[in-house]
CSV table of C-alpha atoms in Angstrom, one decimal:
chain,number,residue,atom,x,y,z
J,1,MET,CA,-9.6,-3.8,21.8
J,2,THR,CA,-12.2,-4.1,19.0
J,3,SER,CA,-10.8,-5.5,15.8
J,4,TYR,CA,-12.5,-6.9,12.7
J,5,LEU,CA,-12.0,-9.2,9.7
J,6,ILE,CA,-13.6,-7.2,6.8
J,7,GLN,CA,-14.7,-8.4,3.4
J,8,TYR,CA,-14.1,-5.8,0.7
J,9,ILE,CA,-15.0,-5.5,-2.9
J,10,ASP,CA,-12.4,-6.0,-5.6
J,11,PRO,CA,-11.9,-2.7,-7.6
J,12,LYS,CA,-12.6,-4.7,-10.8
J,13,ASP,CA,-16.1,-5.4,-9.5
J,14,ASN,CA,-16.6,-1.9,-8.1
J,15,GLY,CA,-16.2,0.4,-11.1
J,16,ASP,CA,-12.4,0.5,-10.6
J,17,GLU,CA,-13.0,2.3,-7.3
J,18,GLU,CA,-10.5,1.3,-4.7
J,19,ASP,CA,-11.6,1.2,-1.1
J,20,PRO,CA,-9.7,0.2,1.1
J,21,LEU,CA,-7.2,2.4,-0.6
J,22,PHE,CA,-4.0,0.6,0.2
J,23,SER,CA,-1.7,3.2,-1.4
J,24,GLU,CA,-2.6,5.6,1.5
J,25,TYR,CA,-3.9,3.2,4.2
J,26,THR,CA,-7.4,4.6,4.3
J,27,TYR,CA,-10.8,2.8,4.4
J,28,GLY,CA,-14.2,4.5,4.3
J,29,ASP,CA,-17.6,3.1,5.0
J,30,LYS,CA,-21.2,4.2,5.8
J,31,GLY,CA,-24.5,3.1,7.2
J,32,ASN,CA,-24.4,0.3,9.8
J,33,ARG,CA,-20.8,-0.5,9.1
J,34,GLY,CA,-19.8,3.1,9.3
J,35,ASN,CA,-21.5,3.3,12.7
J,36,THR,CA,-19.6,0.3,13.8
J,37,LEU,CA,-16.3,1.8,12.9
J,38,LYS,CA,-17.3,5.2,14.4
J,39,THR,CA,-18.5,3.7,17.7
J,40,GLN,CA,-16.4,0.6,18.2
J,41,VAL,CA,-13.0,1.1,16.6
J,42,LEU,CA,-10.2,3.0,18.4
J,43,LYS,CA,-6.5,3.8,17.9
J,44,GLY,CA,-4.5,0.6,18.1
J,45,ASP,CA,-7.3,-1.7,16.9
J,46,PHE,CA,-6.7,-3.9,13.8
J,47,LEU,CA,-8.7,-4.2,10.6
J,48,PHE,CA,-7.9,-7.3,8.5
J,49,PHE,CA,-9.2,-7.1,4.9
J,50,ASN,CA,-10.2,-10.1,2.8
J,51,ARG,CA,-11.5,-10.7,-0.7
J,52,SER,CA,-11.8,-13.6,-3.2
J,53,ILE,CA,-8.8,-14.4,-5.3
J,54,GLU,CA,-9.6,-16.9,-8.0
J,55,ASP,CA,-11.0,-19.9,-6.1
J,56,LYS,CA,-9.9,-18.8,-2.6
J,57,VAL,CA,-10.8,-16.3,0.1
J,58,CYS,CA,-7.7,-14.5,1.2
J,59,ILE,CA,-6.6,-11.8,3.7
J,60,THR,CA,-4.5,-9.3,1.6
J,61,ALA,CA,-3.8,-6.5,4.1
J,62,PHE,CA,-4.3,-5.2,7.6
J,63,TYR,CA,-4.3,-1.7,9.1
J,64,GLU,CA,-3.4,-0.8,12.7
J,65,VAL,CA,-5.8,2.0,13.2
J,66,VAL,CA,-4.5,5.4,14.0
J,67,GLU,CA,-7.7,7.4,13.7
J,68,VAL,CA,-11.4,7.2,12.8
J,69,LEU,CA,-13.0,10.5,11.6
J,70,LYS,CA,-16.5,11.4,10.6
J,71,ILE,CA,-16.3,12.3,6.9
J,72,GLN,CA,-17.6,15.9,7.5
J,73,LYS,CA,-14.7,16.5,9.9
J,74,ALA,CA,-12.2,14.9,7.6
J,75,LYS,CA,-13.4,17.1,4.7
J,76,MET,CA,-12.7,20.2,6.8
J,77,ASP,CA,-9.0,19.3,7.2
J,78,ASN,CA,-7.1,20.9,4.3
J,79,SER,CA,-4.1,18.6,5.0
J,80,ILE,CA,-6.3,15.5,4.6
J,81,MET,CA,-8.0,16.7,1.5
J,82,ARG,CA,-4.6,17.6,-0.1
J,83,ASN,CA,-2.9,14.3,0.8
J,84,TYR,CA,-5.6,11.6,0.5
J,85,ARG,CA,-7.7,10.4,-2.4
J,86,ASN,CA,-10.1,8.0,-0.8
J,87,PRO,CA,-13.5,8.0,-2.7
J,88,HIS,CA,-15.4,8.9,0.4
J,89,LEU,CA,-13.5,12.2,0.7
J,90,LEU,CA,-14.1,13.1,-3.0
J,91,ARG,CA,-17.8,12.6,-3.1
J,92,ASN,CA,-20.0,15.7,-2.7
J,93,ASN,CA,-22.9,13.9,-0.9
J,94,VAL,CA,-22.3,12.8,2.7
J,95,GLN,CA,-24.0,9.5,3.6
J,96,GLU,CA,-25.4,8.5,7.0
J,97,ASN,CA,-22.7,7.4,9.5
J,98,GLU,CA,-20.0,7.9,6.8
J,99,VAL,CA,-16.5,7.7,8.3
J,100,ILE,CA,-12.9,7.3,7.2
J,101,VAL,CA,-10.3,5.2,8.9
J,102,PHE,CA,-6.6,5.9,8.8
J,103,GLY,CA,-4.1,3.1,9.2
J,104,ASN,CA,-0.7,3.8,10.7
J,105,PRO,CA,1.6,3.7,7.6
J,106,ASP,CA,4.5,2.3,9.6
J,107,LYS,CA,2.4,-0.4,11.4
J,108,SER,CA,0.0,-1.5,8.6
J,109,MET,CA,0.9,-4.0,6.0
J,110,ILE,CA,-0.1,-5.1,2.5
J,111,LEU,CA,0.7,-8.8,2.1
J,112,ASP,CA,2.9,-9.9,-0.8
J,113,THR,CA,1.6,-13.4,-0.2
J,114,PRO,CA,-2.1,-13.3,0.8
J,115,LEU,CA,-3.2,-15.5,3.7
J,116,GLU,CA,-5.8,-18.0,2.7
J,117,VAL,CA,-8.9,-18.1,4.8
J,118,ASN,CA,-9.6,-21.8,4.8
J,119,ARG,CA,-11.4,-24.3,7.1
J,120,GLU,CA,-8.2,-24.8,9.2
J,121,LEU,CA,-7.7,-21.1,9.8
J,122,LEU,CA,-11.4,-20.6,10.8
J,123,GLU,CA,-11.1,-23.5,13.2
J,124,GLU,CA,-8.0,-22.0,14.7
J,125,LEU,CA,-9.9,-18.7,15.1
J,126,SER,CA,-12.8,-20.6,16.7
J,127,ILE,CA,-15.1,-19.4,13.9
J,128,GLU,CA,-17.6,-22.2,13.2
J,129,LEU,CA,-18.1,-23.3,9.6
J,130,LYS,CA,-21.2,-25.4,8.7
J,131,PRO,CA,-21.3,-26.0,4.9
J,132,SER,CA,-24.4,-27.4,3.3
J,133,PRO,CA,-24.0,-30.7,1.4
J,134,ASN,CA,-23.8,-29.0,-2.0
J,135,GLN,CA,-21.4,-26.2,-1.0
J,136,THR,CA,-17.8,-26.0,-1.9
J,137,GLU,CA,-15.4,-24.9,0.8
J,138,LYS,CA,-15.0,-21.5,-0.7
J,139,ALA,CA,-18.7,-21.0,-1.1
J,140,ALA,CA,-19.2,-22.1,2.5
J,141,ILE,CA,-16.5,-19.7,3.8
J,142,SER,CA,-17.9,-16.8,1.7
J,143,SER,CA,-21.4,-17.4,2.9
J,144,ARG,CA,-20.1,-17.6,6.5
J,145,LEU,CA,-18.3,-14.3,6.2
J,146,LYS,CA,-21.3,-12.6,4.6
J,147,ASN,CA,-23.5,-13.8,7.4
J,148,TYR,CA,-21.6,-11.5,9.7
J,149,GLY,CA,-22.5,-8.6,7.4
J,150,ARG,CA,-18.9,-8.3,6.0
J,151,PHE,CA,-17.5,-7.5,9.5
J,152,ILE,CA,-16.3,-10.4,11.8
J,153,PRO,CA,-15.4,-9.1,15.2
J,154,LEU,CA,-12.0,-10.4,16.5
J,155,ASP,CA,-10.8,-10.6,20.1
J,156,ASP,CA,-7.2,-10.2,21.2
J,157,SER,CA,-6.3,-13.9,20.9
J,158,GLN,CA,-7.7,-14.0,17.3
J,159,VAL,CA,-5.8,-10.9,16.4
J,160,ASN,CA,-2.6,-12.4,17.7
J,161,ILE,CA,-3.1,-15.6,15.7
J,162,LEU,CA,-3.5,-13.6,12.5
J,163,LEU,CA,-0.5,-11.4,13.2
J,164,LYS,CA,1.7,-14.4,13.7
J,165,LYS,CA,0.6,-15.8,10.4
J,166,VAL,CA,0.8,-12.7,8.2
J,167,ASN,CA,4.2,-11.5,9.3
J,168,PRO,CA,6.1,-14.5,8.1
J,169,LEU,CA,4.2,-14.4,4.8
J,170,HIS,CA,5.2,-10.8,4.3
J,171,THR,CA,8.9,-11.3,5.0
J,172,ALA,CA,9.4,-14.7,3.2
J,173,SER,CA,9.8,-13.3,-0.3
J,174,PHE,CA,12.2,-10.6,1.0
J,175,LEU,CA,14.3,-13.3,2.7
J,176,LYS,CA,14.4,-15.3,-0.5
J,177,LEU,CA,15.6,-12.3,-2.5
J,178,GLN,CA,18.1,-11.5,0.1
J,179,LYS,CA,19.5,-15.0,-0.1
J,180,ASP,CA,19.7,-14.8,-3.8
J,181,LEU,CA,21.7,-11.5,-3.5
J,182,GLU,CA,24.4,-13.3,-1.5
J,183,THR,CA,25.4,-15.2,-4.6
J,184,PRO,CA,28.4,-13.4,-6.1
J,185,ILE,CA,28.0,-11.8,-9.5
J,186,VAL,CA,31.2,-11.7,-11.5
J,187,LEU,CA,30.4,-9.0,-14.1
J,188,ASN,CA,31.8,-5.6,-15.0
J,189,LYS,CA,29.9,-2.5,-13.6
J,190,THR,CA,27.8,-1.9,-16.8
J,191,GLU,CA,26.7,-5.6,-17.0
J,192,LYS,CA,26.1,-5.7,-13.2
J,193,ASP,CA,23.9,-2.6,-13.3
J,194,SER,CA,21.8,-4.2,-16.1
J,195,VAL,CA,21.4,-7.4,-14.2
J,196,VAL,CA,20.4,-5.6,-11.0
J,197,LYS,CA,17.8,-3.5,-12.8
J,198,ALA,CA,16.3,-6.5,-14.5
J,199,ARG,CA,16.2,-8.5,-11.3
J,200,ILE,CA,14.6,-5.7,-9.3
J,201,GLY,CA,12.2,-4.9,-12.0
J,202,GLN,CA,10.7,-8.4,-11.8
J,203,SER,CA,11.3,-8.9,-8.1
J,204,ILE,CA,9.3,-8.7,-5.0
J,205,PHE,CA,10.3,-5.1,-4.7
J,206,LYS,CA,8.2,-4.1,-7.7
J,207,ARG,CA,5.3,-6.4,-6.8
J,208,THR,CA,5.2,-5.0,-3.3
J,209,LEU,CA,5.1,-1.5,-4.6
J,210,LEU,CA,2.3,-2.4,-7.0
J,211,ALA,CA,0.3,-3.9,-4.1
J,212,VAL,CA,0.7,-0.6,-2.3
J,213,GLU,CA,0.5,2.0,-5.0
J,214,LYS,CA,-0.9,0.6,-8.3
J,215,LYS,CA,0.0,3.7,-10.4
J,216,CYS,CA,2.7,6.3,-11.0
J,217,ARG,CA,2.9,8.6,-8.0
J,218,LEU,CA,2.9,11.7,-10.2
J,219,CYS,CA,0.9,11.1,-13.3
J,220,GLY,CA,-1.4,8.2,-12.5
J,221,VAL,CA,-0.3,5.8,-15.3
J,222,SER,CA,-1.5,2.4,-14.1
J,223,ASP,CA,-0.4,-0.1,-16.7
J,224,GLU,CA,1.9,-2.4,-14.8
J,225,ARG,CA,4.0,-3.1,-17.9
J,226,LEU,CA,5.0,0.6,-18.0
J,227,LEU,CA,5.7,1.1,-14.3
J,228,VAL,CA,9.2,1.2,-12.7
J,229,ALA,CA,10.0,0.3,-9.1
J,230,SER,CA,12.4,3.1,-8.6
J,231,HIS,CA,14.8,3.2,-5.6
J,232,ILE,CA,14.9,6.6,-3.8
J,233,LYS,CA,18.4,5.9,-2.5
J,234,PRO,CA,20.0,4.1,-5.5
J,235,TRP,CA,20.8,0.4,-5.3
J,236,SER,CA,24.5,1.2,-5.7
J,237,ASP,CA,24.5,3.5,-2.7
J,238,SER,CA,22.3,1.3,-0.4
J,239,ASN,CA,23.2,-1.6,1.9
J,240,ASN,CA,21.4,-4.9,1.6
J,241,GLN,CA,18.7,-3.9,4.1
J,242,GLU,CA,18.0,-0.6,2.2
J,243,ARG,CA,17.9,-2.4,-1.1
J,244,LEU,CA,15.1,-4.6,0.1
J,245,ASP,CA,13.2,-1.9,2.1
J,246,VAL,CA,10.0,-1.1,0.2
J,247,ASN,CA,10.0,2.3,1.9
J,248,ASN,CA,13.1,3.0,-0.3
J,249,GLY,CA,10.9,2.9,-3.4
J,250,LEU,CA,8.6,4.9,-5.6
J,251,LEU,CA,6.4,3.5,-8.3
J,252,LEU,CA,6.8,5.8,-11.3
J,253,CYS,CA,6.2,5.7,-15.1
J,254,PRO,CA,9.4,5.5,-17.2
J,255,ASN,CA,9.3,9.3,-17.9
J,256,HIS,CA,9.2,10.4,-14.3
J,257,ASP,CA,11.4,7.5,-13.2
J,258,SER,CA,14.1,8.8,-15.5
J,259,LEU,CA,13.8,12.4,-14.2
J,260,PHE,CA,13.9,11.1,-10.6
J,261,ASP,CA,16.8,8.7,-11.2
J,262,LYS,CA,18.9,11.4,-13.0
J,263,GLY,CA,18.1,13.9,-10.2
J,264,TYR,CA,16.1,16.4,-12.3
J,265,ILE,CA,13.2,16.1,-9.8
J,266,SER,CA,13.0,15.3,-6.1
J,267,PHE,CA,10.6,16.0,-3.3
J,268,GLU,CA,10.4,18.2,-0.2
J,269,LYS,CA,9.6,16.8,3.2
J,270,ASP,CA,6.0,17.7,2.7
J,271,GLY,CA,5.9,15.9,-0.6
J,272,LEU,CA,6.0,19.0,-2.9
J,273,ILE,CA,8.0,18.4,-6.0
J,274,LEU,CA,11.4,20.0,-6.6
J,275,ILE,CA,12.3,20.7,-10.2
J,276,SER,CA,15.9,21.4,-11.4
J,277,LYS,CA,16.4,24.9,-12.7
J,278,SER,CA,18.2,23.3,-15.6
J,279,LEU,CA,14.9,22.4,-17.1
J,280,ASP,CA,13.2,25.1,-19.1
J,281,LYS,CA,9.4,25.7,-19.2
J,282,TYR,CA,9.1,23.8,-22.5
J,283,SER,CA,11.0,20.8,-21.2
J,284,LYS,CA,8.8,20.7,-18.1
J,285,LEU,CA,5.7,20.9,-20.3
J,286,PHE,CA,6.7,18.0,-22.5
J,287,LEU,CA,7.9,16.0,-19.6
J,288,ASN,CA,4.6,16.4,-17.8
J,289,ILE,CA,5.9,18.1,-14.6
J,290,ASN,CA,4.9,21.3,-12.8
J,291,GLU,CA,5.5,23.0,-9.5
J,292,THR,CA,2.1,22.1,-8.0
J,293,MET,CA,2.7,18.3,-8.1
J,294,ASN,CA,3.1,16.5,-4.8
J,295,ILE,CA,3.3,13.1,-3.3
J,296,ARG,CA,2.4,11.7,0.1
J,297,MET,CA,5.3,10.1,1.9
J,298,LYS,CA,5.4,7.9,5.0
J,299,GLU,CA,7.7,8.9,7.8
J,300,SER,CA,9.8,5.8,7.0
J,301,GLN,CA,10.5,7.2,3.5
J,302,GLN,CA,11.7,10.6,4.7
J,303,GLN,CA,15.3,9.4,5.4
J,304,TYR,CA,15.7,8.1,1.9
J,305,MET,CA,14.2,11.2,0.3
J,306,LYS,CA,16.5,13.4,2.3
J,307,TRP,CA,19.4,11.5,0.9
J,308,HIS,CA,18.1,11.9,-2.6
J,309,ARG,CA,17.6,15.7,-2.1
J,310,GLU,CA,21.1,16.1,-0.8
J,311,ASN,CA,23.0,13.7,-3.1
J,312,LYS,CA,21.1,13.3,-6.4
J,313,PHE,CA,19.0,16.4,-7.0
J,314,LYS,CA,20.4,18.8,-9.5
J,315,ILE,CA,19.5,22.2,-8.1
């Protein structure tokens, strides 16, 4: 196994260009780093991604690698070009050793609570830290990581240490919400629906979707204030596990959320949009939907979308 701790650039410092692209579990690179990925990383290896958050260095996500492809080969695959939007795929010029890595959507993870990379964690990973007298801990850690050329190789024992630490962080917020939901709510149905929508709108459910998707699946609206964490299988029809399952969610703008929630749109298994015949061409124009739209769904989302097609979609 050849796994790595990888430092990546915040999109805010990279012209708003996202890579790794956590909404689709891809990561591209080139040059020496691209060659490392191409020659060293295999299916089942892990890539842990870290960046600076305020005054800390944090691991924010990891991929379990499912495939590494040369960018030329990836560009020749129509399915890849249709379903993925990684910047390395969209550029016309191919760089030396340019590759793209695909994470397994069902085994990769975006952390709701980032894991801080501090002195204690580095010691546990047996990564030596030698700060100079005038360095802060963050500066020393950042410098140490950069000395590896943004890639720190990890052996199996180090990977296991990190996996044990990130899994509880990911589930802790869900467990808290689940405990909150066990408290009875004595309200009529209309009031209860309002409370539920308010709670979910501000809950870990929306924050997790924002960490994964960042914008409306259909139109690209990215203002977090306008985005809705929409359940594919509605809250009222879901059990507690389904209500908290992030795979039962789509991040949509209010316009497309309303259409989806009311059943005027749904999606085929391959992600192609379904539009109710009750909407005329002018309604579709003003509502910003058309028959060419599609979304990419993970396998774990298919069961929920099947339910939506069969129970909510207005043919």
